[in-house]
């Protein structure tokens, strides 16, 4: 295992998982070996995780001076690791108690950071304290769990200063979104992974200069993600939001159903949120209570275009088209819920996708933008144009289902064995609607006021082209164009697709 020597000669160990751009991960506890982080829910498939064993924990050596366990004195161990790795700037992640440590690092070495990820972080370093009331209210969210009563009683004993091993064991389930066998096995390792002497020294007097740290972080020139768990008691989402408010470039997210270890509670949700944050080409916005990931191209002051993908796709599907449009447009391509790096909510419908598009445009102040929607995204776009006249400047509907009942109806689909880049429940949910759609969607086509272009894929498409033509006839002033490309017109015939857009006035 790789080692390095820090500023005082102490030999420290780190563990590598995965390949790609390094992400330095600092464990919490405080002073718990990094093994409990695992592969962070599969994040190692996308980044190389550099998992540091802090001094005196895991495979790292015990220092000569126990006073160096204090939080502020651990900062230079992280800096020594950066120097050892020969990295000019680092992406840094801290969990739980190490939130304090990486906050201090950010305040002391802002020029060495590229990004900062804070996962259910401690924030004593900036004066954000979790109160007894916070914990009591967070525990009450789990009142339906069979272990709740014992845990709530134990919490009262702990808060009264009478907490022993029995009480601490009783509150352990509250750290996990599910107290199942996997969580219990994970929790059982804590006793041997922590250094009690180091824990006692971590928060000793003098560790924090709150005013100076807050002042430094208010000017931190790097993006910061603060990720809270919906059920976490320390920090609660409200306290985590207070922390996020300190940073000028903060993104705040709450993982639904998660507690203090969100990568265990829902690995997919955790990885999608962190991946989106760490990818410089991806942005995220809270829109209608959903985190939507998106990509953007072009001059911020150019006329805006929003690209809406089809079922099972994501914003990357538009890369070639977006690159061409970006010559004279500001282009936004977002992932609908249940797709790509956006939140996977488990519930899906054309109406919810319509609402995603609406919320995204409002969140990005895109009223009057041209909207180009493919297939499912096209249906979401015309449903929005019906409901919100004036919001969409121009509308392009590419191979979108006209919401006429399928005849014969579509049979239940079977989930493929391979890993998917979208949430499988999208498919059966939308198939049900395609078989028996709400007639309102097609009945209100005549209420669309935006100039509209409908693009059909010709005989190679699975959609009946005569139905697309009739849909175009129902929309006032609509143009209908056929490009013999099948269902994926913009991907199969990008040149002809762009020519159709230009002829529609998107110059």
Tab-separated table of C-alpha atoms in Angstrom:
chain	number	residue	atom	x	y	z
A	1	UNK	CA	0.000	0.000	0.000
A	2	UNK	CA	1.350	3.493	-0.785
A	3	UNK	CA	2.863	5.549	2.020
A	4	UNK	CA	4.338	9.003	2.491
A	5	UNK	CA	5.951	10.948	5.305
A	6	UNK	CA	4.204	14.035	6.546
A	7	UNK	CA	5.622	17.284	7.957
A	8	UNK	CA	6.769	15.765	11.297
A	9	UNK	CA	8.061	12.520	9.826
A	10	UNK	CA	4.999	10.410	10.683
A	11	UNK	CA	4.430	7.679	8.109
A	12	UNK	CA	0.922	7.868	6.653
A	13	UNK	CA	-0.877	5.404	4.414
A	14	UNK	CA	-3.450	5.895	1.717
A	15	UNK	CA	-5.439	3.437	-0.353
A	16	UNK	CA	-6.253	3.726	-4.056
A	17	UNK	CA	-9.481	2.541	-5.619
A	18	UNK	CA	-10.430	2.952	-9.257
A	19	UNK	CA	-8.806	4.902	-12.048
A	20	UNK	CA	-9.100	8.391	-13.436
A	21	UNK	CA	-8.738	11.820	-11.941
A	22	UNK	CA	-7.798	11.532	-8.239
A	23	UNK	CA	-10.291	12.499	-5.536
A	24	UNK	CA	-8.708	12.772	-2.082
A	25	UNK	CA	-11.135	11.391	0.508
A	26	UNK	CA	-10.756	12.149	4.201
A	27	UNK	CA	-12.650	9.885	6.641
A	28	UNK	CA	-14.659	11.085	9.599
A	29	UNK	CA	-15.316	9.364	12.891
A	30	UNK	CA	-13.552	11.425	14.079
A	31	UNK	CA	-10.313	9.552	13.569
A	32	UNK	CA	-11.739	6.439	11.923
A	33	UNK	CA	-9.817	4.344	9.420
A	34	UNK	CA	-10.732	5.035	5.802
A	35	UNK	CA	-11.894	1.455	5.213
A	36	UNK	CA	-15.465	2.349	6.217
A	37	UNK	CA	-15.759	4.584	3.142
A	38	UNK	CA	-15.490	1.519	0.896
A	39	UNK	CA	-15.659	2.583	-2.734
A	40	UNK	CA	-18.151	5.351	-1.901
A	41	UNK	CA	-21.055	3.559	-3.484
A	42	UNK	CA	-19.245	2.884	-6.740
A	43	UNK	CA	-17.766	6.346	-7.207
A	44	UNK	CA	-14.465	4.564	-7.854
A	45	UNK	CA	-15.838	3.565	-11.265
A	46	UNK	CA	-15.591	7.217	-12.269
A	47	UNK	CA	-12.749	8.682	-10.205
A	48	UNK	CA	-9.614	7.337	-8.546
A	49	UNK	CA	-10.328	7.488	-4.830
A	50	UNK	CA	-7.339	8.388	-2.669
A	51	UNK	CA	-8.498	7.194	0.755
A	52	UNK	CA	-6.300	8.637	3.501
A	53	UNK	CA	-5.787	6.899	6.822
A	54	UNK	CA	-5.290	9.804	9.203
A	55	UNK	CA	-2.369	9.523	11.618
A	56	UNK	CA	-2.941	6.895	14.252
A	57	UNK	CA	-5.728	5.175	12.300
A	58	UNK	CA	-5.880	2.237	9.920
A	59	UNK	CA	-2.450	1.489	8.471
A	60	UNK	CA	-0.938	4.886	9.296
A	61	UNK	CA	1.608	5.227	12.072
A	62	UNK	CA	0.965	6.604	15.539
A	63	UNK	CA	2.663	9.987	15.892
A	64	UNK	CA	5.207	10.754	18.598
A	65	UNK	CA	3.156	13.719	19.793
A	66	UNK	CA	-0.531	12.943	20.592
A	67	UNK	CA	-1.290	16.679	20.436
A	68	UNK	CA	-0.987	16.413	16.641
A	69	UNK	CA	-4.345	14.603	16.599
A	70	UNK	CA	-6.066	17.959	17.043
A	71	UNK	CA	-8.140	18.847	14.011
A	72	UNK	CA	-6.254	21.961	12.955
A	73	UNK	CA	-2.919	20.117	13.231
A	74	UNK	CA	-4.090	17.475	10.790
A	75	UNK	CA	-4.490	20.037	8.004
A	76	UNK	CA	-0.849	19.811	6.988
A	77	UNK	CA	-1.127	16.041	6.635
A	78	UNK	CA	-3.557	16.647	3.766
A	79	UNK	CA	-1.172	19.214	2.300
A	80	UNK	CA	1.712	16.741	2.588
A	81	UNK	CA	-0.372	14.190	0.680
A	82	UNK	CA	-1.038	16.736	-2.076
A	83	UNK	CA	2.694	17.419	-2.370
A	84	UNK	CA	3.452	13.689	-2.360
A	85	UNK	CA	0.974	13.149	-5.202
A	86	UNK	CA	2.564	16.030	-7.130
A	87	UNK	CA	-0.775	17.674	-7.744
A	88	UNK	CA	-0.994	21.426	-8.216
A	89	UNK	CA	-4.663	21.493	-7.157
A	90	UNK	CA	-6.861	18.807	-5.692
A	91	UNK	CA	-10.462	17.696	-5.553
A	92	UNK	CA	-11.071	17.088	-1.846
A	93	UNK	CA	-13.897	15.191	-0.125
A	94	UNK	CA	-14.594	15.091	3.587
A	95	UNK	CA	-17.222	13.076	5.436
A	96	UNK	CA	-18.799	13.727	8.824
A	97	UNK	CA	-16.247	14.957	11.396
A	98	UNK	CA	-13.630	15.452	8.679
A	99	UNK	CA	-15.882	18.133	7.262
A	100	UNK	CA	-14.232	20.329	9.878
A	101	UNK	CA	-10.789	19.224	8.773
A	102	UNK	CA	-11.288	19.872	5.079
A	103	UNK	CA	-12.981	23.197	5.851
A	104	UNK	CA	-9.822	24.213	7.696
A	105	UNK	CA	-7.739	23.002	4.751
A	106	UNK	CA	-9.830	25.088	2.376
A	107	UNK	CA	-9.369	28.154	4.570
A	108	UNK	CA	-5.601	27.656	4.861
A	109	UNK	CA	-4.821	26.457	1.326
A	110	UNK	CA	-7.524	27.815	-1.001
A	111	UNK	CA	-5.060	28.067	-3.880
A	112	UNK	CA	-4.488	24.313	-3.694
A	113	UNK	CA	-8.142	23.354	-4.145
A	114	UNK	CA	-10.033	22.667	-7.341
A	115	UNK	CA	-13.261	21.573	-5.640
A	116	UNK	CA	-14.558	20.703	-2.185
A	117	UNK	CA	-17.160	18.002	-1.486
A	118	UNK	CA	-18.689	17.937	1.991
A	119	UNK	CA	-20.737	14.796	2.725
A	120	UNK	CA	-23.013	15.006	5.793
A	121	UNK	CA	-20.287	17.237	7.202
A	122	UNK	CA	-19.397	18.478	10.641
A	123	UNK	CA	-19.187	22.267	10.817
A	124	UNK	CA	-17.940	23.202	14.275
A	125	UNK	CA	-15.022	24.857	12.520
A	126	UNK	CA	-17.409	27.520	11.227
A	127	UNK	CA	-19.617	27.729	14.303
A	128	UNK	CA	-22.515	25.629	12.970
A	129	UNK	CA	-23.437	23.322	15.849
A	130	UNK	CA	-25.952	20.487	15.925
A	131	UNK	CA	-28.254	20.962	18.904
A	132	UNK	CA	-30.032	18.426	21.118
A	133	UNK	CA	-33.290	19.628	19.594
A	134	UNK	CA	-31.930	18.955	16.089
A	135	UNK	CA	-31.160	15.364	17.019
A	136	UNK	CA	-34.481	14.823	18.757
A	137	UNK	CA	-36.418	16.110	15.759
A	138	UNK	CA	-34.327	14.072	13.311
A	139	UNK	CA	-34.849	10.927	15.375
A	140	UNK	CA	-38.608	11.577	15.369
A	141	UNK	CA	-38.597	11.199	11.579
A	142	UNK	CA	-37.892	7.498	12.182
A	143	UNK	CA	-40.745	6.959	14.627
A	144	UNK	CA	-42.189	4.210	12.463
A	145	UNK	CA	-39.082	2.037	12.833
A	146	UNK	CA	-39.147	-0.850	15.338
A	147	UNK	CA	-35.946	0.324	17.014
A	148	UNK	CA	-37.131	3.915	17.400
A	149	UNK	CA	-38.375	3.792	21.003
A	150	UNK	CA	-35.174	2.267	22.345
A	151	UNK	CA	-33.089	4.706	20.349
A	152	UNK	CA	-35.056	7.768	21.398
A	153	UNK	CA	-34.773	6.748	25.060
A	154	UNK	CA	-31.038	6.176	24.656
A	155	UNK	CA	-30.644	9.602	23.047
A	156	UNK	CA	-32.158	11.241	26.131
A	157	UNK	CA	-29.662	9.421	28.322
A	158	UNK	CA	-26.766	10.470	26.096
A	159	UNK	CA	-27.923	14.088	26.097
A	160	UNK	CA	-28.117	13.955	29.897
A	161	UNK	CA	-24.509	12.791	30.078
A	162	UNK	CA	-25.363	9.207	30.999
A	163	UNK	CA	-24.549	7.532	27.714
A	164	UNK	CA	-22.692	4.244	27.801
A	165	UNK	CA	-21.985	1.537	25.256
A	166	UNK	CA	-25.560	0.273	25.462
A	167	UNK	CA	-27.020	3.705	24.707
A	168	UNK	CA	-24.633	4.376	21.851
A	169	UNK	CA	-25.476	0.997	20.334
A	170	UNK	CA	-29.178	1.834	20.551
A	171	UNK	CA	-28.780	5.043	18.521
A	172	UNK	CA	-26.590	3.420	15.860
A	173	UNK	CA	-29.515	2.607	13.508
A	174	UNK	CA	-30.229	6.332	13.087
A	175	UNK	CA	-26.962	6.705	11.164
A	176	UNK	CA	-28.348	4.573	8.330
A	177	UNK	CA	-31.270	5.049	5.992
A	178	UNK	CA	-32.077	1.331	6.398
A	179	UNK	CA	-31.057	-0.736	9.410
A	180	UNK	CA	-30.644	-3.910	7.406
A	181	UNK	CA	-27.999	-6.625	7.521
A	182	UNK	CA	-25.581	-4.598	5.385
A	183	UNK	CA	-25.900	-1.566	7.659
A	184	UNK	CA	-25.455	-3.684	10.780
A	185	UNK	CA	-22.326	-5.296	9.338
A	186	UNK	CA	-20.961	-1.884	8.428
A	187	UNK	CA	-21.659	-0.501	11.907
A	188	UNK	CA	-19.951	-3.443	13.596
A	189	UNK	CA	-16.572	-2.339	12.265
A	190	UNK	CA	-16.517	1.038	13.979
A	191	UNK	CA	-15.116	-0.163	17.299
A	192	UNK	CA	-11.911	-1.479	15.751
A	193	UNK	CA	-11.548	1.301	13.188
A	194	UNK	CA	-11.401	4.238	15.616
A	195	UNK	CA	-8.530	5.547	17.730
A	196	UNK	CA	-9.986	6.585	21.104
A	197	UNK	CA	-6.990	8.702	22.101
A	198	UNK	CA	-7.087	10.529	18.791
A	199	UNK	CA	-10.839	11.058	19.073
A	200	UNK	CA	-10.391	12.697	22.463
A	201	UNK	CA	-7.813	15.117	21.064
A	202	UNK	CA	-9.567	15.968	17.798
A	203	UNK	CA	-11.817	18.728	19.194
A	204	UNK	CA	-9.505	19.971	21.959
A	205	UNK	CA	-9.518	23.656	22.845
A	206	UNK	CA	-7.722	25.771	20.272
A	207	UNK	CA	-8.655	23.614	17.302
A	208	UNK	CA	-10.875	26.259	15.753
A	209	UNK	CA	-10.672	29.982	15.091
A	210	UNK	CA	-14.231	30.303	13.877
A	211	UNK	CA	-14.183	33.945	12.820
A	212	UNK	CA	-11.022	33.557	10.752
A	213	UNK	CA	-12.255	30.358	9.103
A	214	UNK	CA	-15.631	31.844	8.216
A	215	UNK	CA	-13.960	34.921	6.762
A	216	UNK	CA	-11.685	32.773	4.598
A	217	UNK	CA	-14.447	30.472	3.361
A	218	UNK	CA	-16.704	33.366	2.396
A	219	UNK	CA	-14.113	34.130	-0.288
A	220	UNK	CA	-13.284	30.567	-1.299
A	221	UNK	CA	-12.823	30.687	-5.095
A	222	UNK	CA	-13.790	27.072	-5.868
A	223	UNK	CA	-17.064	25.142	-6.251
A	224	UNK	CA	-18.360	23.429	-3.118
A	225	UNK	CA	-20.932	20.659	-2.768
A	226	UNK	CA	-22.689	20.215	0.571
A	227	UNK	CA	-24.596	16.920	0.550
A	228	UNK	CA	-26.993	16.233	3.418
A	229	UNK	CA	-29.059	13.164	4.264
A	230	UNK	CA	-32.808	13.623	4.634
A	231	UNK	CA	-32.844	11.704	7.930
A	232	UNK	CA	-29.432	12.689	9.236
A	233	UNK	CA	-29.289	14.052	12.766
A	234	UNK	CA	-25.847	15.541	12.515
A	235	UNK	CA	-25.975	17.645	10.486
A	236	UNK	CA	-29.651	17.947	9.738
A	237	UNK	CA	-30.444	19.345	6.295
A	238	UNK	CA	-31.142	22.736	7.884
A	239	UNK	CA	-27.715	22.867	9.530
A	240	UNK	CA	-26.043	21.673	6.334
A	241	UNK	CA	-27.815	24.466	4.464
A	242	UNK	CA	-26.344	26.974	6.944
A	243	UNK	CA	-22.899	25.654	6.090
A	244	UNK	CA	-23.552	25.834	2.352
A	245	UNK	CA	-24.624	29.457	2.694
A	246	UNK	CA	-21.083	30.406	3.735
A	247	UNK	CA	-19.557	29.575	0.362
A	248	UNK	CA	-19.832	31.856	-2.676
A	249	UNK	CA	-19.958	28.907	-5.125
A	250	UNK	CA	-21.973	26.349	-3.174
A	251	UNK	CA	-24.307	23.657	-4.412
A	252	UNK	CA	-26.585	22.159	-1.771
A	253	UNK	CA	-28.305	18.792	-2.127
A	254	UNK	CA	-30.396	16.611	0.164
A	255	UNK	CA	-30.362	12.892	-0.606
A	256	UNK	CA	-33.837	11.484	-0.033
A	257	UNK	CA	-34.091	8.474	2.229
A	258	UNK	CA	-30.486	8.807	3.373
A	259	UNK	CA	-29.048	9.383	6.813
A	260	UNK	CA	-25.389	9.885	7.733
A	261	UNK	CA	-23.831	7.494	5.214
A	262	UNK	CA	-25.617	8.301	1.943
A	263	UNK	CA	-23.373	6.182	-0.292
A	264	UNK	CA	-24.609	3.110	1.600
A	265	UNK	CA	-28.256	4.168	1.741
A	266	UNK	CA	-28.607	4.727	-2.014
A	267	UNK	CA	-25.323	4.290	-3.902
A	268	UNK	CA	-26.793	5.357	-7.248
A	269	UNK	CA	-28.230	8.611	-5.944
A	270	UNK	CA	-24.989	9.436	-4.140
A	271	UNK	CA	-22.772	8.737	-7.141
A	272	UNK	CA	-24.984	10.670	-9.546
A	273	UNK	CA	-24.924	13.758	-7.325
A	274	UNK	CA	-21.186	13.693	-6.720
A	275	UNK	CA	-20.339	12.810	-10.337
A	276	UNK	CA	-22.414	15.699	-11.625
A	277	UNK	CA	-20.679	18.059	-9.234
A	278	UNK	CA	-17.161	16.885	-10.004
A	279	UNK	CA	-17.610	16.914	-13.796
A	280	UNK	CA	-16.710	20.439	-14.967
A	281	UNK	CA	-18.971	20.013	-18.006
A	282	UNK	CA	-22.054	19.284	-15.888
A	283	UNK	CA	-24.081	21.705	-13.794
A	284	UNK	CA	-27.002	21.046	-11.464
A	285	UNK	CA	-30.022	23.082	-10.478
A	286	UNK	CA	-32.808	22.478	-7.979
A	287	UNK	CA	-35.955	22.725	-10.074
A	288	UNK	CA	-39.350	21.884	-8.674
A	289	UNK	CA	-37.754	20.033	-5.779
A	290	UNK	CA	-35.719	17.818	-8.132
A	291	UNK	CA	-31.995	18.099	-8.822
A	292	UNK	CA	-31.641	18.335	-12.596
A	293	UNK	CA	-28.221	17.972	-14.196
A	294	UNK	CA	-27.498	19.859	-17.395
A	295	UNK	CA	-24.799	20.831	-19.863
A	296	UNK	CA	-24.368	24.197	-21.508
A	297	UNK	CA	-22.619	25.547	-24.589
A	298	UNK	CA	-22.172	28.929	-26.257
A	299	UNK	CA	-22.156	32.611	-25.412
A	300	UNK	CA	-24.166	33.377	-22.247
A	301	UNK	CA	-25.640	36.408	-24.000
A	302	UNK	CA	-26.742	34.584	-27.164
A	303	UNK	CA	-30.389	33.599	-27.758
A	304	UNK	CA	-31.188	30.541	-25.591
A	305	UNK	CA	-32.121	27.069	-26.819
A	306	UNK	CA	-33.238	24.214	-24.564
A	307	UNK	CA	-32.767	20.644	-25.796
A	308	UNK	CA	-34.997	17.935	-24.278
A	309	UNK	CA	-33.951	14.306	-24.817
A	310	UNK	CA	-36.056	11.192	-25.363
A	311	UNK	CA	-36.851	8.255	-23.111
A	312	UNK	CA	-33.753	6.407	-21.959
A	313	UNK	CA	-31.489	9.195	-23.207
A	314	UNK	CA	-29.746	12.093	-21.547
A	315	UNK	CA	-28.191	15.450	-22.279
A	316	UNK	CA	-25.146	13.890	-23.964
A	317	UNK	CA	-27.397	12.742	-26.815
A	318	UNK	CA	-27.376	16.330	-28.064
A	319	UNK	CA	-23.602	16.883	-28.055
A	320	UNK	CA	-23.150	17.200	-31.830
A	321	UNK	CA	-26.267	19.307	-32.357
A	322	UNK	CA	-25.466	21.511	-29.361
A	323	UNK	CA	-21.943	22.126	-30.598
A	324	UNK	CA	-23.278	23.371	-33.924
A	325	UNK	CA	-26.044	25.500	-32.420
A	326	UNK	CA	-23.593	27.047	-29.952
A	327	UNK	CA	-22.058	29.110	-32.769
A	328	UNK	CA	-24.893	31.599	-32.340
A	329	UNK	CA	-26.995	30.345	-29.406
A	330	UNK	CA	-26.680	29.674	-25.704
A	331	UNK	CA	-27.578	25.976	-25.614
A	332	UNK	CA	-28.874	24.083	-22.589
A	333	UNK	CA	-29.372	20.312	-22.583
A	334	UNK	CA	-30.673	18.802	-19.361
A	335	UNK	CA	-31.350	15.327	-18.003
A	336	UNK	CA	-34.990	14.661	-17.128
A	337	UNK	CA	-35.655	13.060	-13.764
A	338	UNK	CA	-34.831	9.366	-13.877
A	339	UNK	CA	-32.197	9.917	-16.572
A	340	UNK	CA	-28.457	10.475	-16.611
A	341	UNK	CA	-27.122	12.418	-13.632
A	342	UNK	CA	-30.419	13.939	-12.488
A	343	UNK	CA	-32.366	12.578	-9.522
A	344	UNK	CA	-34.050	9.217	-10.060
A	345	UNK	CA	-37.338	9.672	-8.246
A	346	UNK	CA	-39.077	6.376	-9.069
A	347	UNK	CA	-42.280	8.059	-10.314
A	348	UNK	CA	-42.579	9.086	-13.961
A	349	UNK	CA	-45.122	10.419	-16.429
A	350	UNK	CA	-45.332	12.767	-19.377
A	351	UNK	CA	-46.812	15.347	-17.030
A	352	UNK	CA	-43.898	15.077	-14.599
A	353	UNK	CA	-41.424	15.446	-17.470
A	354	UNK	CA	-43.415	18.488	-18.620
A	355	UNK	CA	-43.028	19.878	-15.116
A	356	UNK	CA	-39.265	19.208	-15.188
A	357	UNK	CA	-38.933	21.244	-18.374
A	358	UNK	CA	-41.030	24.034	-16.901
A	359	UNK	CA	-39.087	24.109	-13.627
A	360	UNK	CA	-35.750	24.023	-15.449
A	361	UNK	CA	-36.671	26.959	-17.660
A	362	UNK	CA	-37.858	28.952	-14.667
A	363	UNK	CA	-34.780	28.114	-12.603
A	364	UNK	CA	-32.485	29.232	-15.427
A	365	UNK	CA	-34.647	32.229	-16.375
A	366	UNK	CA	-35.219	30.930	-19.899
A	367	UNK	CA	-38.650	32.314	-20.714
A	368	UNK	CA	-38.838	32.916	-24.466
A	369	UNK	CA	-36.232	30.272	-25.295
A	370	UNK	CA	-36.522	27.969	-28.269
A	371	UNK	CA	-37.259	24.436	-27.092
A	372	UNK	CA	-36.275	21.396	-29.165
A	373	UNK	CA	-37.704	18.133	-27.871
A	374	UNK	CA	-37.099	14.614	-29.127
A	375	UNK	CA	-39.652	11.828	-28.608
A	376	UNK	CA	-40.608	11.840	-24.899
A	377	UNK	CA	-38.937	15.244	-24.543
A	378	UNK	CA	-40.958	16.508	-27.484
A	379	UNK	CA	-44.185	15.395	-25.831
A	380	UNK	CA	-43.150	17.126	-22.610
A	381	UNK	CA	-42.428	20.261	-24.629
A	382	UNK	CA	-45.761	20.447	-26.438
A	383	UNK	CA	-47.652	19.695	-23.225
A	384	UNK	CA	-45.836	22.623	-21.635
A	385	UNK	CA	-46.540	24.875	-24.630
A	386	UNK	CA	-50.251	24.080	-24.245
A	387	UNK	CA	-50.242	24.792	-20.538
A	388	UNK	CA	-47.981	27.861	-20.473
A	389	UNK	CA	-48.512	29.930	-23.639
A	390	UNK	CA	-45.840	32.549	-23.957
A	391	UNK	CA	-43.174	30.623	-22.030
A	392	UNK	CA	-41.656	28.976	-25.114
A	393	UNK	CA	-40.458	31.266	-27.871
A	394	UNK	CA	-40.206	28.654	-30.639
A	395	UNK	CA	-41.027	24.961	-30.460
A	396	UNK	CA	-39.453	22.078	-32.386
A	397	UNK	CA	-41.076	18.673	-31.932
A	398	UNK	CA	-38.926	15.827	-33.251
A	399	UNK	CA	-40.617	12.427	-33.532
A	400	UNK	CA	-42.798	12.943	-30.452
A	401	UNK	CA	-45.698	10.565	-29.781
A	402	UNK	CA	-49.033	12.277	-30.532
A	403	UNK	CA	-50.631	10.570	-27.487
A	404	UNK	CA	-53.140	8.547	-29.492
A	405	UNK	CA	-53.826	5.131	-27.895
A	406	UNK	CA	-51.490	2.492	-29.315
A	407	UNK	CA	-53.225	-0.131	-31.418
A	408	UNK	CA	-52.242	-2.822	-30.698
A	409	UNK	CA	-51.207	-1.790	-27.171
A	410	UNK	CA	-47.583	-2.154	-26.174
A	411	UNK	CA	-46.869	-5.324	-24.202
A	412	UNK	CA	-45.022	-5.185	-20.854
A	413	UNK	CA	-41.316	-4.610	-21.434
A	414	UNK	CA	-38.633	-6.815	-19.899
A	415	UNK	CA	-35.752	-5.081	-18.170
A	416	UNK	CA	-32.374	-5.664	-19.870
A	417	UNK	CA	-29.665	-7.363	-17.813
A	418	UNK	CA	-27.045	-4.668	-18.362
A	419	UNK	CA	-26.549	-1.573	-16.236
A	420	UNK	CA	-28.742	1.282	-17.450
A	421	UNK	CA	-28.106	5.019	-17.541
A	422	UNK	CA	-31.729	5.652	-16.658
A	423	UNK	CA	-34.223	4.402	-14.096
A	424	UNK	CA	-36.020	1.355	-15.515
A	425	UNK	CA	-39.471	2.292	-14.066
A	426	UNK	CA	-39.509	5.074	-16.683
A	427	UNK	CA	-40.276	2.448	-19.344
A	428	UNK	CA	-43.346	0.727	-17.870
A	429	UNK	CA	-44.692	4.047	-16.581
A	430	UNK	CA	-44.569	5.681	-20.004
A	431	UNK	CA	-45.775	2.547	-21.798
A	432	UNK	CA	-48.946	2.616	-19.688
A	433	UNK	CA	-49.564	6.196	-20.791
A	434	UNK	CA	-48.840	5.435	-24.437
A	435	UNK	CA	-51.390	2.624	-24.358
A	436	UNK	CA	-54.063	4.780	-22.748
A	437	UNK	CA	-53.032	8.456	-22.842
A	438	UNK	CA	-54.894	11.378	-21.353
A	439	UNK	CA	-56.745	12.806	-24.399
A	440	UNK	CA	-56.267	16.352	-23.097
A	441	UNK	CA	-52.752	16.483	-24.515
A	442	UNK	CA	-53.855	16.017	-28.111
A	443	UNK	CA	-57.104	17.946	-27.673
A	444	UNK	CA	-55.247	21.119	-26.619
A	445	UNK	CA	-52.747	21.195	-29.488
A	446	UNK	CA	-54.730	24.052	-31.009
A	447	UNK	CA	-53.926	26.199	-27.958
A	448	UNK	CA	-50.191	26.283	-28.717
A	449	UNK	CA	-49.204	29.843	-29.601
A	450	UNK	CA	-45.461	29.380	-30.154
A	451	UNK	CA	-44.262	29.068	-33.757
A	452	UNK	CA	-43.866	25.309	-34.132
A	453	UNK	CA	-41.974	22.888	-36.356
A	454	UNK	CA	-42.760	19.153	-36.310
A	455	UNK	CA	-40.045	16.867	-37.686
A	456	UNK	CA	-40.912	13.310	-38.684
A	457	UNK	CA	-38.430	10.523	-39.375
A	458	UNK	CA	-40.207	9.043	-42.364
A	459	UNK	CA	-41.078	5.388	-43.021
A	460	UNK	CA	-38.121	4.140	-40.948
A	461	UNK	CA	-39.707	5.476	-37.783
A	462	UNK	CA	-41.887	3.356	-35.503
A	463	UNK	CA	-44.258	6.323	-35.119
A	464	UNK	CA	-47.105	6.572	-37.660
A	465	UNK	CA	-46.126	9.539	-39.803
A	466	UNK	CA	-49.710	10.327	-40.744
A	467	UNK	CA	-50.435	10.885	-37.049
A	468	UNK	CA	-47.510	13.303	-36.819
A	469	UNK	CA	-48.817	15.141	-39.858
A	470	UNK	CA	-52.275	15.448	-38.291
A	471	UNK	CA	-50.717	16.669	-35.064
A	472	UNK	CA	-48.923	19.386	-37.017
A	473	UNK	CA	-52.207	20.369	-38.698
A	474	UNK	CA	-53.832	20.903	-35.292
A	475	UNK	CA	-51.149	23.372	-34.153
A	476	UNK	CA	-51.821	26.867	-35.549
A	477	UNK	CA	-49.281	27.854	-38.201
A	478	UNK	CA	-47.214	24.715	-37.675
A	479	UNK	CA	-44.779	23.419	-40.293
A	480	UNK	CA	-44.246	19.700	-40.872
A	481	UNK	CA	-40.951	18.404	-42.293
A	482	UNK	CA	-39.962	14.813	-43.034
A	483	UNK	CA	-36.315	13.720	-42.865
A	484	UNK	CA	-35.920	10.082	-43.861
A	485	UNK	CA	-33.854	9.042	-40.861
A	486	UNK	CA	-36.027	6.905	-38.602
A	487	UNK	CA	-36.813	7.865	-35.022
A	488	UNK	CA	-33.415	9.380	-34.116
A	489	UNK	CA	-33.417	12.139	-36.681
A	490	UNK	CA	-30.962	14.495	-34.969
A	491	UNK	CA	-28.476	11.655	-34.435
A	492	UNK	CA	-28.827	9.865	-37.780
A	493	UNK	CA	-29.035	12.965	-40.019
A	494	UNK	CA	-27.589	15.874	-38.030
A	495	UNK	CA	-26.849	18.000	-41.113
A	496	UNK	CA	-30.407	17.766	-42.436
A	497	UNK	CA	-31.794	18.254	-38.934
A	498	UNK	CA	-29.798	21.470	-38.455
A	499	UNK	CA	-30.842	22.664	-41.900
A	500	UNK	CA	-34.474	22.208	-40.884
A	501	UNK	CA	-33.850	24.245	-37.742
A	502	UNK	CA	-32.203	27.013	-39.745
A	503	UNK	CA	-35.069	27.111	-42.205
A	504	UNK	CA	-37.355	27.500	-39.210
A	505	UNK	CA	-35.579	30.681	-38.224
A	506	UNK	CA	-32.909	29.384	-35.850
A	507	UNK	CA	-30.056	31.261	-37.493
